[in-house]
Coordinates of C-alpha atoms in Angstrom, one line a residue:
M1 CA 18.1 -8.2 13.2
L2 CA 15.5 -7.2 15.7
Y3 CA 14.8 -10.8 16.5
N4 CA 18.5 -11.5 17.0
L5 CA 18.8 -8.5 19.3
Q6 CA 15.9 -9.6 21.3
Q7 CA 17.3 -13.2 21.6
N8 CA 20.7 -11.9 22.6
L9 CA 19.3 -9.7 25.3
Q10 CA 17.2 -12.5 26.6
V11 CA 20.2 -14.9 26.7
T12 CA 22.3 -12.4 28.7
Q13 CA 19.6 -12.1 31.3
N14 CA 21.1 -8.8 32.3
Q15 CA 18.5 -6.7 30.6
D16 CA 18.3 -3.4 32.2
E17 CA 15.3 -1.1 31.8
E18 CA 17.0 0.9 29.0
D19 CA 17.6 -2.3 27.0
R20 CA 13.9 -3.3 27.4
E21 CA 12.7 0.1 26.4
L22 CA 15.0 0.2 23.4
L23 CA 13.8 -3.2 22.3
M24 CA 10.2 -2.2 22.6
R25 CA 10.7 1.0 20.6
L26 CA 12.6 -0.9 17.9
A27 CA 9.9 -3.6 17.7
Q28 CA 7.2 -0.9 17.4
L29 CA 9.1 0.9 14.6
Y30 CA 9.7 -2.4 12.8
Q31 CA 6.0 -3.2 13.0
Q32 CA 5.1 0.2 11.6
D33 CA 7.6 -0.2 8.8
R34 CA 6.2 -3.6 7.9
E35 CA 2.6 -2.3 7.8
Q36 CA 3.7 0.7 5.7
T37 CA 5.5 -1.6 3.3
K38 CA 2.5 -3.9 3.1
Q39 CA 0.1 -0.9 2.4
Q40 CA 2.4 0.4 -0.3
G41 CA 2.4 -3.1 -2.0
I42 CA -1.4 -3.1 -1.9
Q43 CA -1.6 0.3 -3.5
Q44 CA 0.9 -0.7 -6.2
G45 CA -1.2 -3.8 -6.9
E46 CA -4.4 -1.8 -7.2
R47 CA -2.7 0.7 -9.5
L48 CA -1.6 -2.2 -11.8
V49 CA -5.1 -3.5 -11.9
V50 CA -6.5 -0.2 -12.8
E51 CA -3.9 0.4 -15.5
N52 CA -4.3 -3.1 -16.9
L53 CA -8.1 -2.7 -17.1
L54 CA -7.8 0.6 -18.9
K55 CA -5.3 -0.9 -21.3
V56 CA -7.5 -3.9 -22.1
R57 CA -10.6 -1.8 -22.6
F58 CA -9.2 1.2 -24.4
G59 CA -5.9 0.1 -25.9
E60 CA -3.5 2.5 -24.3
I61 CA -3.4 5.0 -21.5
D62 CA -3.3 8.4 -22.9
N63 CA -3.1 11.7 -20.9
E64 CA -6.8 11.8 -20.3
L65 CA -7.0 8.3 -19.0
Q66 CA -3.8 8.9 -16.9
E67 CA -5.5 11.7 -15.1
I68 CA -8.4 9.5 -13.9
I69 CA -6.2 6.9 -12.3
E70 CA -5.6 8.7 -9.0
P71 CA -9.3 9.6 -8.5
L72 CA -10.2 6.0 -9.3
L73 CA -7.7 4.7 -6.7
A74 CA -9.3 6.9 -4.1
L75 CA -12.2 4.5 -4.3
P76 CA -12.2 1.0 -2.8
P77 CA -11.6 -1.8 -5.3
E78 CA -15.1 -3.0 -5.0
E79 CA -16.3 0.4 -6.3
F80 CA -13.7 1.2 -9.0
T81 CA -13.7 -2.3 -10.6
P82 CA -17.4 -2.2 -11.8
L83 CA -16.9 1.4 -13.0
L84 CA -13.9 0.4 -15.1
L85 CA -15.7 -2.6 -16.6
Q86 CA -19.0 -0.9 -17.3
L87 CA -18.5 2.8 -18.1
S88 CA -17.3 4.0 -21.5
R89 CA -14.1 6.0 -21.9
E90 CA -16.0 9.2 -22.1
E91 CA -18.1 8.4 -19.0
L92 CA -15.0 7.6 -17.0
I93 CA -13.3 10.8 -18.0
N94 CA -16.4 12.9 -17.4
R95 CA -16.9 11.3 -14.0
F96 CA -13.3 11.7 -12.7
C97 CA -11.9 14.8 -14.4

């Protein structure tokens, strides 16, 4: 929609300053929304990885394991992945609870 608006305004050649400012603000908001959506997708993907690794290693995610997911996700993937693969259930719980 933003692209169509931009194209329509360019075709009319009668862009006044208000139209250009509006278009610039809309473009900025659109870009921010895209970045936020992208970041949310990355976070959801990381959560799925953590949950799947916990399930594979320990069978199911009980309340104790559920509590360590958020603290694990506060770390970058290159830090939380080795921890999930190497530490025991007890070590993970002790470290993040």
